[in-house]
């Protein structure tokens, strides 16, 4: 069976492998980039599946003709390959990728994918489709023509044959000029691309587009998301069962308010060390002891997420990994428990100097968005929020909501996290939720005092709460804060706000490249 369908998150690895096979000499798409395609504009990503195998992929996003019909590069127009420049108010569909397994080209997969694009363009009532097309035959003919423009004209006159250009012309696309430096890694095309345009025959050029949130249909049920943050009090415990009662109390409270998410603080499970109260443990041994609770903790929290129908950001917990080369390596891991019954992990990338020295905590290697029933989210554990590259990497992948579980001992430490989290909200035009510990825990190394003020932060613009704070708590008091967040406000701010940080990025000057 052969079908063209909308791409799913489960297809990402197969799509990456397909792209590697199709373009072996070019830098491959990363999994993060492909997550960005699907999260930014799920309706615009298509795969062709034949007998259970992904044999074709087509990526698109919406763009303004004022951008796409003028000189640009692939990096600029695609947001570095993440499709993060998707503009719901645009009037053209932009084709950023088509790749087809050469073993299956006899099935006319390319034509099927182009037709899927055209149907989407007409359904969304866009003026047309634009893309920068490869000219792989130009490299062989470069010395026999004066310019890439002349080469394309000779192809149109059938004096030269270029399989890619010929195919695109047969699909009804019009050659509008050459884009120099479009894709420098495309050696066959010498970095050039053709500016190709297909006009939607159902729309008169310049016709104002009637918007009905076509590009955000997948989020219609989740325009309003209710989030809760628990400012958790550290206290001595007499058993793991007592810990479970305290945690379930807060989950029960926020679930009664029909919250979609609840987040707990970083390392809030450290209070479990007070059960045995072994004063002779070194800090590193204390962390090692906590890792024994990992599986019971995960089992309990997942059961809560399902039973109370709420997504739980499980703060963080010291964890040993099974694949660690060093049996003494411990990681600071945030477990995210979804109400559908799934568990995701986000490792802390940057342990603080004290975490590394006293607790032997190692840093992780990847930050990835987590798919939830309310859209993709991201997690930055405490110190990670102070590195803007990580937040931007999550936003590039499609996150609009970031959670920051933190653990700070005094006001200066807290304010570093708070100010940086607010900066992430402003520069990425996203929501950020902070959750911290309060109270005292005598006898537990490096956790004896806490300072915290949990909060829910927004961008600073007219669509949002005053001071960029949707909700906050009284400092150093055990409590809960909640707020309703509307993703539509983010979409408006990103495309029509007083400032448009994401839209105004200079992709021609800088980018974030994740090495692993």
XYZ file of C-alpha atoms in Angstrom, residues 26 148 184 319 408 454 456:
7
model
C 25.314 17.617 2.825
C 23.030 30.187 -13.893
C 26.368 26.773 -0.080
C 19.530 9.135 38.771
C 18.354 27.833 45.402
C 7.751 30.368 42.302
C 4.551 31.934 35.942
